[in-house]
Short mmCIF file of C-alpha atoms and ligand atoms in Angstrom, two decimals:
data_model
loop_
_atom_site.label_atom_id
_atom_site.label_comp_id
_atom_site.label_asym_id
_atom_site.label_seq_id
_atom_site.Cartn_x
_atom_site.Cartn_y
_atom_site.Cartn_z
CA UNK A 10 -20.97 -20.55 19.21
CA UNK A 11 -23.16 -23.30 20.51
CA UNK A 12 -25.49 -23.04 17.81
CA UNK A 13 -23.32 -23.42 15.48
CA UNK A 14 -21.43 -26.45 16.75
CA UNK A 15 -24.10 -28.59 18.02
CA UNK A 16 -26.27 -28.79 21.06
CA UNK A 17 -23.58 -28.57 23.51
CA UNK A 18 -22.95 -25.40 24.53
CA UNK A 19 -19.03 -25.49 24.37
CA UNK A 20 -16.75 -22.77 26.68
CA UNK A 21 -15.18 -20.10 24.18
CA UNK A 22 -12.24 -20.72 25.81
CA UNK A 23 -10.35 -22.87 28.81
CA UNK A 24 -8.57 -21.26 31.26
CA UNK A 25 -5.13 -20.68 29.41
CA UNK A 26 -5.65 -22.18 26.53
CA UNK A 27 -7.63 -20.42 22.79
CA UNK A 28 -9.42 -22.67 20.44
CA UNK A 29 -9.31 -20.48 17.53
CA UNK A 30 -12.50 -21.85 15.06
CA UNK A 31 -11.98 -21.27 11.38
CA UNK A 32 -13.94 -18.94 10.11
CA UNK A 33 -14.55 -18.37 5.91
CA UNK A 34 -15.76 -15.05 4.81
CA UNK A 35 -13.72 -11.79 2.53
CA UNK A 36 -11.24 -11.06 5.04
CA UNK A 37 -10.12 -14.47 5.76
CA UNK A 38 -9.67 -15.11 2.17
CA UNK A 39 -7.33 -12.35 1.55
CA UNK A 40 -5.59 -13.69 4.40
CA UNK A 41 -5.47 -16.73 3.45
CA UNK A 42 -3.90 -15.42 -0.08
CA UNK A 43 -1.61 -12.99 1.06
CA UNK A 44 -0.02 -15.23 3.72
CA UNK A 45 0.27 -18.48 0.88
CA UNK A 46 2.16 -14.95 -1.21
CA UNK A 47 4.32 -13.69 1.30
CA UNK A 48 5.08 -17.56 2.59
CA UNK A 49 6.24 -18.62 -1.30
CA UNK A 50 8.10 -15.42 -1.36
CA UNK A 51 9.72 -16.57 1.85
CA UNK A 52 10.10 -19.93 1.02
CA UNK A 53 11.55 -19.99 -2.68
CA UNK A 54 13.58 -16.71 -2.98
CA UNK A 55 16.76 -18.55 -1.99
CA UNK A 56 16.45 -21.13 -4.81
CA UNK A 57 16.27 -18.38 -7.18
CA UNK A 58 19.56 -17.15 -8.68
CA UNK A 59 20.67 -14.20 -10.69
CA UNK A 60 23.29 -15.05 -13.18
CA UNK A 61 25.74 -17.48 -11.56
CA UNK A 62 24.45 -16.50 -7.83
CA UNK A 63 21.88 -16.45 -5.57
CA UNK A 64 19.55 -13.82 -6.09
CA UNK A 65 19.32 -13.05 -2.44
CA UNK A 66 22.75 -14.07 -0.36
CA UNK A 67 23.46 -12.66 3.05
CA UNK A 68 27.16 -13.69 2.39
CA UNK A 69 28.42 -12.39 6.05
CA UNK A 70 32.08 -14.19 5.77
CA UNK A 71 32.83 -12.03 2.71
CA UNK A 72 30.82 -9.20 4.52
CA UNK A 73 28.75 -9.02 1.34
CA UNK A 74 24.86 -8.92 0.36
CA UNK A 75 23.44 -9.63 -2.83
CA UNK A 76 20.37 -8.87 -4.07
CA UNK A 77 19.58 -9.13 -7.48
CA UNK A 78 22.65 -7.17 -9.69
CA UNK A 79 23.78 -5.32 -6.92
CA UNK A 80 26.80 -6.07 -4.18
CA UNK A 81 26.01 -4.02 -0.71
CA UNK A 82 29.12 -4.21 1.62
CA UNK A 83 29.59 -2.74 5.23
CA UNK A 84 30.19 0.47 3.83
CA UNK A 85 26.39 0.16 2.16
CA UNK A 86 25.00 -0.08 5.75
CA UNK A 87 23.92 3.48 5.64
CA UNK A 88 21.36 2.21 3.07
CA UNK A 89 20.06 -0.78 4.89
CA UNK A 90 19.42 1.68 7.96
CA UNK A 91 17.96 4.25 5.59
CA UNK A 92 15.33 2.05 4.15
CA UNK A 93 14.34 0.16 7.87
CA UNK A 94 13.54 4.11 8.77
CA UNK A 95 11.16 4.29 5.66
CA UNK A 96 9.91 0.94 6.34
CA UNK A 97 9.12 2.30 9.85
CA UNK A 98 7.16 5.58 8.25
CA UNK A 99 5.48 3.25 6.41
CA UNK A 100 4.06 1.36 8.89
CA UNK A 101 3.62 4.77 10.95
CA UNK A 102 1.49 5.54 7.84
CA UNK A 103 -0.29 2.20 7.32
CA UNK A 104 -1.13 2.35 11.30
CA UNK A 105 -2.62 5.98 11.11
CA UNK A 106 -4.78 4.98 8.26
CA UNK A 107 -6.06 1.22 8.84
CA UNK A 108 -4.82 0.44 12.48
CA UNK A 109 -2.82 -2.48 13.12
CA UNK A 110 -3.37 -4.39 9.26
CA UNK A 111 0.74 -5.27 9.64
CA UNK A 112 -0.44 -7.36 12.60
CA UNK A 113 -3.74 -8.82 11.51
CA UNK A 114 -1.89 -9.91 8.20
CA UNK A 115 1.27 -10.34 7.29
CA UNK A 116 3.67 -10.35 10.54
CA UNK A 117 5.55 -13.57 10.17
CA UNK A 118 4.34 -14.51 13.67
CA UNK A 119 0.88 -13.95 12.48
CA UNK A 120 1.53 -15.96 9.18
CA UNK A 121 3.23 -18.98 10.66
CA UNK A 122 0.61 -19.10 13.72
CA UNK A 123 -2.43 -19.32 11.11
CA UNK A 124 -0.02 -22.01 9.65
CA UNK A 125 0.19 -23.82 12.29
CA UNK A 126 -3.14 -23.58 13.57
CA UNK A 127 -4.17 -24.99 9.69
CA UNK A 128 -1.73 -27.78 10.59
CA UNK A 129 -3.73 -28.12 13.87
CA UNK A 130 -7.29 -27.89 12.81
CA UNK A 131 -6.37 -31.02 10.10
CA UNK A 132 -4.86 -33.35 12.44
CA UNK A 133 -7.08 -32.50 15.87
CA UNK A 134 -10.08 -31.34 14.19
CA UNK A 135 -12.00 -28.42 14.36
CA UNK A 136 -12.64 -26.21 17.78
CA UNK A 137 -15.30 -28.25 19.54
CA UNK A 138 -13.27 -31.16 18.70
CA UNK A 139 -9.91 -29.98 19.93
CA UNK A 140 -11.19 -29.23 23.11
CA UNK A 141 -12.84 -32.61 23.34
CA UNK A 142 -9.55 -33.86 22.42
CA UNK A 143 -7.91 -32.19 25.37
CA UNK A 144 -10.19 -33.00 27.94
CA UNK A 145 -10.52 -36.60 26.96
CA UNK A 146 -7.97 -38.98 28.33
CA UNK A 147 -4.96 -40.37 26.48
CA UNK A 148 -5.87 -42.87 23.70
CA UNK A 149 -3.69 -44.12 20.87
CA UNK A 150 -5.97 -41.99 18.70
CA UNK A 151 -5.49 -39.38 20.89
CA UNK A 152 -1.75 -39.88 20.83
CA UNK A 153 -1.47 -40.32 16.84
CA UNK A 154 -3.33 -37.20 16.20
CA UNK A 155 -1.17 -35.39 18.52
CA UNK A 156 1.75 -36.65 17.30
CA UNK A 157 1.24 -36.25 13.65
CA UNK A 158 0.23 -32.74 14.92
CA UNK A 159 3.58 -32.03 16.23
CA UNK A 160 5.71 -33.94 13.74
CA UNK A 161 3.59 -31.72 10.98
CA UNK A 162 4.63 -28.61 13.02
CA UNK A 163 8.63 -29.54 13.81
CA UNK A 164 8.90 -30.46 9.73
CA UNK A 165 7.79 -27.16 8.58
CA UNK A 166 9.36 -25.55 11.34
CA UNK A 167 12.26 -27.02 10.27
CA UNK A 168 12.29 -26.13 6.67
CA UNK A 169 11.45 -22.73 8.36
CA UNK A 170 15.07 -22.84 9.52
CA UNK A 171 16.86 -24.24 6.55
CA UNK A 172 14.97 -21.42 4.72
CA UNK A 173 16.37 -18.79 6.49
CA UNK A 174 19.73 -20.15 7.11
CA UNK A 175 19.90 -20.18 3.18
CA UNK A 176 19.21 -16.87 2.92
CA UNK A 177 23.21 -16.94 4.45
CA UNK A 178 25.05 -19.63 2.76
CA UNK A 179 24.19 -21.03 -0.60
CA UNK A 180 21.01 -22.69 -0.36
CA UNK A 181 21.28 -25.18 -3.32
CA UNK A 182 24.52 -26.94 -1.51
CA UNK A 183 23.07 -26.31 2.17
CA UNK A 184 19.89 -29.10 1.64
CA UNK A 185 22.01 -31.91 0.30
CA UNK A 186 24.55 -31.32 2.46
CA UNK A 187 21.96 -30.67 5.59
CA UNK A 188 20.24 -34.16 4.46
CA UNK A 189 23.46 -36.36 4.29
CA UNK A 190 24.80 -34.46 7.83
CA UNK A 191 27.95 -32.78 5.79
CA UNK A 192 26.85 -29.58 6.61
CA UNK A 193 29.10 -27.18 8.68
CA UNK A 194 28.28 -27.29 12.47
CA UNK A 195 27.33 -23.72 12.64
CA UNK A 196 24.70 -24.64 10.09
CA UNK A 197 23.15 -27.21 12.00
CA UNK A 198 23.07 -24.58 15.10
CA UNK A 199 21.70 -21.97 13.20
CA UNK A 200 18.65 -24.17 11.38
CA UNK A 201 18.49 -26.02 14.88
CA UNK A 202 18.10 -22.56 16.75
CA UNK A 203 15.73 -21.15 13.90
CA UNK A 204 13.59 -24.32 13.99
CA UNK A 205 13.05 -24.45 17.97
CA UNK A 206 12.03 -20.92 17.66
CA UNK A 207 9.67 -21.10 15.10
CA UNK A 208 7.93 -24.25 16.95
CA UNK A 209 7.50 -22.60 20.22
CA UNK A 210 6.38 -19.32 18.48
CA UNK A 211 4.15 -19.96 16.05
CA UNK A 212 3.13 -23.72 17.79
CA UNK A 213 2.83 -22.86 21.54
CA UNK A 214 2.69 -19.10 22.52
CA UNK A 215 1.16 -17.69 19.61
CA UNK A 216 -1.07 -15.13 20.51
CA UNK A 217 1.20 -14.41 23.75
CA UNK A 218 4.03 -13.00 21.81
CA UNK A 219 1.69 -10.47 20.44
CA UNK A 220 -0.30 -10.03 23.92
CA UNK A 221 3.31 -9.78 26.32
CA UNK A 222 6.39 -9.92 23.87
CA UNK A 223 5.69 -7.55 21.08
CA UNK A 224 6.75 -3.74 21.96
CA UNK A 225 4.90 -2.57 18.88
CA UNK A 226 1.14 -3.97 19.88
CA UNK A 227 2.38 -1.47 23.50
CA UNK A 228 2.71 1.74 21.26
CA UNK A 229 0.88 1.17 17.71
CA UNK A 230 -2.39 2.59 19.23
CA UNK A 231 -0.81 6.10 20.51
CA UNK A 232 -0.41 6.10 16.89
CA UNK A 233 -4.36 5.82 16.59
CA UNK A 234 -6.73 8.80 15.89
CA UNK A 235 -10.70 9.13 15.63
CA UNK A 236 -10.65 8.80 11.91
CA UNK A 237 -8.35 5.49 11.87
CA UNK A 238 -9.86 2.60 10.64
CA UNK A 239 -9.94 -0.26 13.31
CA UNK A 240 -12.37 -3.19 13.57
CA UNK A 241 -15.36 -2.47 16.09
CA UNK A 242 -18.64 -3.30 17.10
CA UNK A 243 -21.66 -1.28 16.56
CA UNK A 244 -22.90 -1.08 19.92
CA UNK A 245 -25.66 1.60 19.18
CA UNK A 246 -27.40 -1.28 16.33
CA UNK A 247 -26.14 -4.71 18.39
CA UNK A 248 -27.17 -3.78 21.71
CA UNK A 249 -28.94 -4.74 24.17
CA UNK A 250 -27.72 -8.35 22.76
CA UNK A 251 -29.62 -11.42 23.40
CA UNK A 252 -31.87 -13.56 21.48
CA UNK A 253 -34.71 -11.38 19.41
CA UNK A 254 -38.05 -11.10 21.23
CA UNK A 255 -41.21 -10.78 19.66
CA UNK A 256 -40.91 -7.08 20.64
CA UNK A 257 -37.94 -6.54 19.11
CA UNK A 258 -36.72 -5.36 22.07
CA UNK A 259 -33.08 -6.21 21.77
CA UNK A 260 -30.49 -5.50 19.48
CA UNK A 261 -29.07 -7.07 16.57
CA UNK A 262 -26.18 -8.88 18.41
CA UNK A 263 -27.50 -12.45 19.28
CA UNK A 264 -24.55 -13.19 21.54
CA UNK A 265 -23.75 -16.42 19.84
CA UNK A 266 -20.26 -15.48 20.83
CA UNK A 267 -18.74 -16.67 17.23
CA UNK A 268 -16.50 -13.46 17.06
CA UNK A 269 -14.93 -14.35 20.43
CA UNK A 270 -14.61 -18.41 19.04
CA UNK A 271 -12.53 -17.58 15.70
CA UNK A 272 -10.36 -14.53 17.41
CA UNK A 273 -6.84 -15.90 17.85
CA UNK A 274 -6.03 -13.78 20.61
CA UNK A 275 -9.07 -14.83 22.45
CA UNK A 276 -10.59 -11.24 22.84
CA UNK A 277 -14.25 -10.02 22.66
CA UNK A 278 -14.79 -7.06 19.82
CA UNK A 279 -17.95 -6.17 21.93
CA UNK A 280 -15.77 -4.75 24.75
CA UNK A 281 -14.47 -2.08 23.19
CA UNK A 282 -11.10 -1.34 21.38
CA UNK A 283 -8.28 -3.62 23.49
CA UNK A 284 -4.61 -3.63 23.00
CA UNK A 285 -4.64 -7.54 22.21
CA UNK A 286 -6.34 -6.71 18.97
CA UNK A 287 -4.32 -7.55 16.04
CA UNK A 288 -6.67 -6.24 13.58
CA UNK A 289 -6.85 -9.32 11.94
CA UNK A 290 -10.87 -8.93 11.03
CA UNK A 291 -11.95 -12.60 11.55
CA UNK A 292 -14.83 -11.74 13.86
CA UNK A 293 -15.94 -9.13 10.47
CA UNK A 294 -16.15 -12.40 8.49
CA UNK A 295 -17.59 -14.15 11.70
CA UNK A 296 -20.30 -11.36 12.60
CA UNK A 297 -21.27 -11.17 8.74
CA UNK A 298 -22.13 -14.74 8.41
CA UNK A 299 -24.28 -14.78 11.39
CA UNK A 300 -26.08 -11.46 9.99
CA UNK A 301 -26.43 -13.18 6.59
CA UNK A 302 -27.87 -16.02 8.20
CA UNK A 303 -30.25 -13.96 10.11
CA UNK A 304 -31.15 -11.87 6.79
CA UNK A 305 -29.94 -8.77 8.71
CA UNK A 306 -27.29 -6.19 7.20
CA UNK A 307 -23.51 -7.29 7.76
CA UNK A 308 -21.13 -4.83 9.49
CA UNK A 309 -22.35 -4.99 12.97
CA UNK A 310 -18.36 -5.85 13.30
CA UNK A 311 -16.44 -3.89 10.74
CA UNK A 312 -13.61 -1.96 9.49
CA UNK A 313 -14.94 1.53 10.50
CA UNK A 314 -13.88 5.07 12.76
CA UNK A 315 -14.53 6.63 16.03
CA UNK A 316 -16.05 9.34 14.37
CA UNK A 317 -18.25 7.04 11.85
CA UNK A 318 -19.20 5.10 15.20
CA UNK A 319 -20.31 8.67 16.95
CA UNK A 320 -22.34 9.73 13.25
CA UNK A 321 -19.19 12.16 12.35
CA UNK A 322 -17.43 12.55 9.35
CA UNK A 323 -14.03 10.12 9.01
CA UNK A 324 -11.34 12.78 7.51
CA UNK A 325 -9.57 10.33 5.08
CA UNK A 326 -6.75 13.31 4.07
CA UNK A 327 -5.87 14.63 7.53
CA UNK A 328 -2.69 16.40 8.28
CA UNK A 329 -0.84 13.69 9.69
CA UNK A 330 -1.46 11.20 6.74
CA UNK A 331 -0.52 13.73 4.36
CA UNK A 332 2.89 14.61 6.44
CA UNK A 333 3.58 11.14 6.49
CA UNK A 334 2.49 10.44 2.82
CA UNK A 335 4.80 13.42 2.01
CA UNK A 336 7.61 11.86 3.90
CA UNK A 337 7.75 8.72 2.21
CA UNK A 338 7.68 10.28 -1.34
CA UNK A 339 10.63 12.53 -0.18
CA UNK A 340 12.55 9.48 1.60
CA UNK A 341 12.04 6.49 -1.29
CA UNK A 342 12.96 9.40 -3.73
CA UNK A 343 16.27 9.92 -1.91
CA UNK A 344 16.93 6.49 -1.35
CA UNK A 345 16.42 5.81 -5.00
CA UNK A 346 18.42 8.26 -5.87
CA UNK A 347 21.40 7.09 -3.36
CA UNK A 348 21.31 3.51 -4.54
CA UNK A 349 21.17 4.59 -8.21
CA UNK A 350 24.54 6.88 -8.04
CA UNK A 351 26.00 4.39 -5.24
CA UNK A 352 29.53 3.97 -5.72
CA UNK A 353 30.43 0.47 -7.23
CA UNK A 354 34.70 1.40 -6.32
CA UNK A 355 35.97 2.47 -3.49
CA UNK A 356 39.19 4.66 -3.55
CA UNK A 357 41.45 6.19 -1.33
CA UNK A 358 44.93 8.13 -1.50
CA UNK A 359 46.47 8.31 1.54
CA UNK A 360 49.97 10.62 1.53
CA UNK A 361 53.17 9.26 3.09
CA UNK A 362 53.00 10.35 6.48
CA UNK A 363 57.00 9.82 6.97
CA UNK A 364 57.90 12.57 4.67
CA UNK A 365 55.93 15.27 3.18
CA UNK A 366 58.02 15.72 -0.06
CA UNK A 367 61.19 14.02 -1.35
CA UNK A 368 63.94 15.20 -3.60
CA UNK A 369 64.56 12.58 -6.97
CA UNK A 370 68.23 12.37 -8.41
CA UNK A 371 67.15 14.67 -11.28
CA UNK A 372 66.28 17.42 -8.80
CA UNK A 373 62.12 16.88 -9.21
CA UNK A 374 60.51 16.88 -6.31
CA UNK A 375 58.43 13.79 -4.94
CA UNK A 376 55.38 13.10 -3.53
CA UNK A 377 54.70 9.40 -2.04
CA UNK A 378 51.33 7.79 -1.75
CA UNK A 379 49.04 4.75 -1.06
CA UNK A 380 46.63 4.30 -3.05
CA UNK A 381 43.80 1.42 -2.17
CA UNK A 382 41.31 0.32 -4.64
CA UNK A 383 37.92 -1.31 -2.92
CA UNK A 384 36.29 -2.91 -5.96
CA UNK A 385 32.34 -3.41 -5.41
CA UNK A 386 31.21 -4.55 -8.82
CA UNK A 387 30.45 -8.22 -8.82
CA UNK A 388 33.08 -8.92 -11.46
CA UNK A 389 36.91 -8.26 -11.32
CA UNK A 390 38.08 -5.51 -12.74
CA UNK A 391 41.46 -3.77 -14.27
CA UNK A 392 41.84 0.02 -12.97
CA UNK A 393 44.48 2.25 -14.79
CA UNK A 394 45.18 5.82 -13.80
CA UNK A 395 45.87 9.30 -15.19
CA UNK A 396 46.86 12.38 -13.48
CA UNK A 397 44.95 16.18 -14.30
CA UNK A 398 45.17 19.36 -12.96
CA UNK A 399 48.81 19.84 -12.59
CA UNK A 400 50.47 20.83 -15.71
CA UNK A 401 53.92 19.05 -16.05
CA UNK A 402 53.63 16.45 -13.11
CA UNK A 403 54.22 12.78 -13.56
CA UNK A 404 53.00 10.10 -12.23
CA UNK A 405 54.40 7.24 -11.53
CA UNK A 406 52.17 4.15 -10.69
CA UNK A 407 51.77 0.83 -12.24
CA UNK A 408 50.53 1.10 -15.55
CA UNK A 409 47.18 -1.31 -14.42
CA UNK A 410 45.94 -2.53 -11.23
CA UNK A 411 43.85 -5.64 -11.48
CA UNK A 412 41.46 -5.90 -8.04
CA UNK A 413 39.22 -9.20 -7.64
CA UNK A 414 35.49 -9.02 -6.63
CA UNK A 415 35.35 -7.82 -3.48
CA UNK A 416 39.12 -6.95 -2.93
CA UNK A 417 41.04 -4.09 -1.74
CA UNK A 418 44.36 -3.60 -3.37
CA UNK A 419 47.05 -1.31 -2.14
CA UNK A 420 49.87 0.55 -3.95
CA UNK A 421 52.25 3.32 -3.54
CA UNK A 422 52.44 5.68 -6.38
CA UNK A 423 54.70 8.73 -6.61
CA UNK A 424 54.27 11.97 -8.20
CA UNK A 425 56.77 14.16 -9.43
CA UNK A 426 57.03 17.70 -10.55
CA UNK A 427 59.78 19.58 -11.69
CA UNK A 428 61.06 22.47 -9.16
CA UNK A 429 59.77 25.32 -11.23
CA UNK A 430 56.88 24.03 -11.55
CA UNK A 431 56.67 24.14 -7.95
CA UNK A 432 55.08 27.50 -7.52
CA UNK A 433 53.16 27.22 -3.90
CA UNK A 434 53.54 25.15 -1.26
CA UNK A 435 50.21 23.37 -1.64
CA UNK A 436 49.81 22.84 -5.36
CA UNK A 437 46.10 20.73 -5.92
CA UNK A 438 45.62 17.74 -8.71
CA UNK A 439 42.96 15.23 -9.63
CA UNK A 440 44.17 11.53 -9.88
CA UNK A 441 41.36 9.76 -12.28
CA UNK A 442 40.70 6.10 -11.80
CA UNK A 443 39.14 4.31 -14.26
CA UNK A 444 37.96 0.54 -14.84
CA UNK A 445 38.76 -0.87 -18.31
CA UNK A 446 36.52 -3.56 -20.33
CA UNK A 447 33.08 -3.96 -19.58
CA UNK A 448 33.57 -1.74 -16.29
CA UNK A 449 32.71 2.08 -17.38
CA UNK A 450 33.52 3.19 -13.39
CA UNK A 451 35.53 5.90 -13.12
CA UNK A 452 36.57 7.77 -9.48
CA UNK A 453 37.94 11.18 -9.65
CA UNK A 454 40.24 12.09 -6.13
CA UNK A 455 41.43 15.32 -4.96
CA UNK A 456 44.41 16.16 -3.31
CA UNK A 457 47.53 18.53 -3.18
CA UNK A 458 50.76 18.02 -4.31
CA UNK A 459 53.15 19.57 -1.33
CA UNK A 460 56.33 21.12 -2.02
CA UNK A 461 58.96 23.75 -0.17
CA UNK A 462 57.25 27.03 -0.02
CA UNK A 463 60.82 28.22 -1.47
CA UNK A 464 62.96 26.62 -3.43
S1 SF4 B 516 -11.03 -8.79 17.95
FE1 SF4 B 516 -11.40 -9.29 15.79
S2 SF4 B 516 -9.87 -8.13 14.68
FE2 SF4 B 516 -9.23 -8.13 16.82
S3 SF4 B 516 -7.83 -9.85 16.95
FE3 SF4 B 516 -9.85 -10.62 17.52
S4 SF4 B 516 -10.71 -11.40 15.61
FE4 SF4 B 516 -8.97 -10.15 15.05
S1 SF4 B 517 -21.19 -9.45 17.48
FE1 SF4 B 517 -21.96 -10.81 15.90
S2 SF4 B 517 -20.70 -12.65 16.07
FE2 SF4 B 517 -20.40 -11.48 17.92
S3 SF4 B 517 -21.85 -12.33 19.35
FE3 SF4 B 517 -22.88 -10.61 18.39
S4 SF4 B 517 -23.93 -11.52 16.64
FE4 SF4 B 517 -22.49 -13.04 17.34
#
């Protein structure tokens, strides 16, 4: 806005290049705060530990996540793909209700481009400046602010990386050892790789990876109805726009073009609802400082519906919230109820597939096995074994089997069964495994005992 920044009138925007200005208002504040939450969260969950661990440890040599008391391992991965598909309702549901708030506010390509635009903005200046900046020729001022720009932008870009490559390998050795270059190779690859993205992303495309690169901005407004909340302008109160005339003859838009100046993907609210709108509600807090400088009501830009533009009534509770709504309730209920009876051992009895039954030296007959113990509990544990449902067979088995974190043990076990007792061919029986000590797990398998069909 030329007013706003001086006499000059100043372009909104170069050719290919947006000068977001900074904007203050209610929207940019929660922001502001949510981004500095999400980025702590981001930032120091790795550094926090849970007993002797991390809290949060993608450990993918020992094909192992933890998150807080709980071990997930490959056979878990049902669970990680169950709760992306209720992540994805919820957004389904968030997008239906308030339109594309995900983008606007807490997408991580969202959260580190307002980051690095902050970083910007202190080194370069504000908009007006900036653009002098880059117009102007090369100076050493020029060249120190740009370079303490980009040396601002690779160090937290950086960090970015060794952030997320400690979400994979202990984070409390990975920083000394990344500082005094006795990290692993593949570490410095990974933070390396993680870094260079996170520059170019968040430092030089920006708003294109939302514009070109994002599939979800291409669908998220199919997901759109007439009573979804997305920012708009009131074109029935701002126009015709234009400075006021002593007849009052124009609207209440004064084209001072501030809600093009602090939109970071360059766009102007006034044209209508566009696919490069992220939702993010700057050019609310924008539009509402020029109306409260003008004494005129705020929300020429707002939050607000198709039908609330056209006079209608917005339907909050419509049928496709409330199937959605529904949906999640059902889905987090079942996945709370999966991960709360999720199996912390793994067992499996596998019969000898040489020989179906043998004969012992006292005339009993035999059935081999292999049994393997998977142990998932983040502490080792000692498994003994008991035999039910078969009146008069024995078992024999070691009398413990000890089975480290993470481990699978194998062992054969027999059972035996005296010939009369052999009445069938297929005779079932339950083999109980149980952990001992502070481990309360306890597995029950089915299987059959096979003998002749006569004897
Ligand atoms: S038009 Fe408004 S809400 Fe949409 S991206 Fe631009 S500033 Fe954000
Ligand atoms: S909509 Fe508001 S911020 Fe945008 S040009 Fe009009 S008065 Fe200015």
């Amino acid at each position: 806005m030329s007013s706003a920044e001086g006499g000059n009138r100043i372009p909104l925007t170069d050719t290919d290049r947006i000068y977001q200005r900074e904007v203050s208002g209610r929207f940019q504040r929660l922001r502001v705060w949510g981004n500095l939450a999400l980025l702590a969260g981001y930032f120091i969950t790795p550094w926090l530990n849970w007993g002797e661990r991390q809290l949060v440890w993608f450990d993918l040599p020992e094909r192992q996540f933890h998150i807080l008391h709980m071990t997930f391992w490959p056979q878990d991965f049902f669970l990680l793909a169950f709760l992306l598909i209720i992540a994805a309702f919820g957004l389904f549901m968030v997008t239906v209700f308030a339109g594309r708030v995900w983008c606007g506010y807490t997408c991580p390509q969202t959260v580190w481009t307002q980051m690095f635009v902050w970083l910007e903005t202190r080194f370069e200046g504000p908009r007006h400046k900036r653009i002098r900046l880059d117009s102007g020729p090369w100076t050493p001022a020029k060249f120190a602010r740009k370079a303490g720009k980009h040396a601002s932008w690779a160090l937290l870009a950086l960090f970015t990386g060794l952030t997320f490559v400690g979400y994979f390998t202990p984070v409390r050795a990975l920083l000394p050892e990344f500082v005094t270059g006795t990290a692993h190779w593949q570490a410095y690859l990974w933070i390396m790789i993680f870094a260079v993205l996170t520059y170019l992303n968040a430092g030089w495309m920006r708003e294109k990876v939302c514009i070109y690169m994002c599939p979800y901005a291409r669908f998220q407004s199919v997901m759109f109805d007439e009573d979804t909340k997305i920012v708009s302008y009131n074109p029935a109160r701002g126009e015709p726009r234009g400075k006021k005339q002593p007849d009052n003859a124009v609207g209440d838009c004064v084209d001072c073009g501030l809600c093009v100046q602090v939109c970071p993907t360059g766009i102007d609210i006034r044209d209508g609802l566009q696919y490069e709108c992220i939702g993010c509600a700057l050019c609310i807090d924008a539009c509402d400082s020029i109306m409260d400088k003008l004494d005129r009501p705020t929300g020429l830009v707002s939050y607000t519906t198709e039908n609330e533009l056209e006079g209608k009534t917005t339907h909050t509770l419509r049928p496709r919230l409330v199937g959605y709504a529904v949906a999640m309730v059902l889905m987090i209920g079942a996945f709370s109820a999966l991960l709360a009876t999720r199996s912390v051992v793994e067992v499996a009895l596998d019969r000898d597939r040489n020989v179906l039954f043998s004969e012992a030296l006292n005339g009993d007959v035999v059935n081999d096995f292999q049994l393997s113990i998977l142990n998932k509990q983040p502490i080792p544990v000692t498994y003994e074994l008991a035999l039910s449902g078969r009146p008069g067979a024995r078992l024999v088995a070691p009398e413990t089997i000890q089975v480290a974190v993470g481990e699978r043990v194998t062992v054969g076990i027999q059972i035996e069964l005296a010939p009369q007792k052999v009445v069938q061919a297929r005779l079932p029986f339950t083999l109980e495994v149980s952990g001992l000590g502070s481990s309360d797990v306890k597995t029950d398998i089915q299987s059959t005992f096979i003998g002749p069909s006569q004897w």
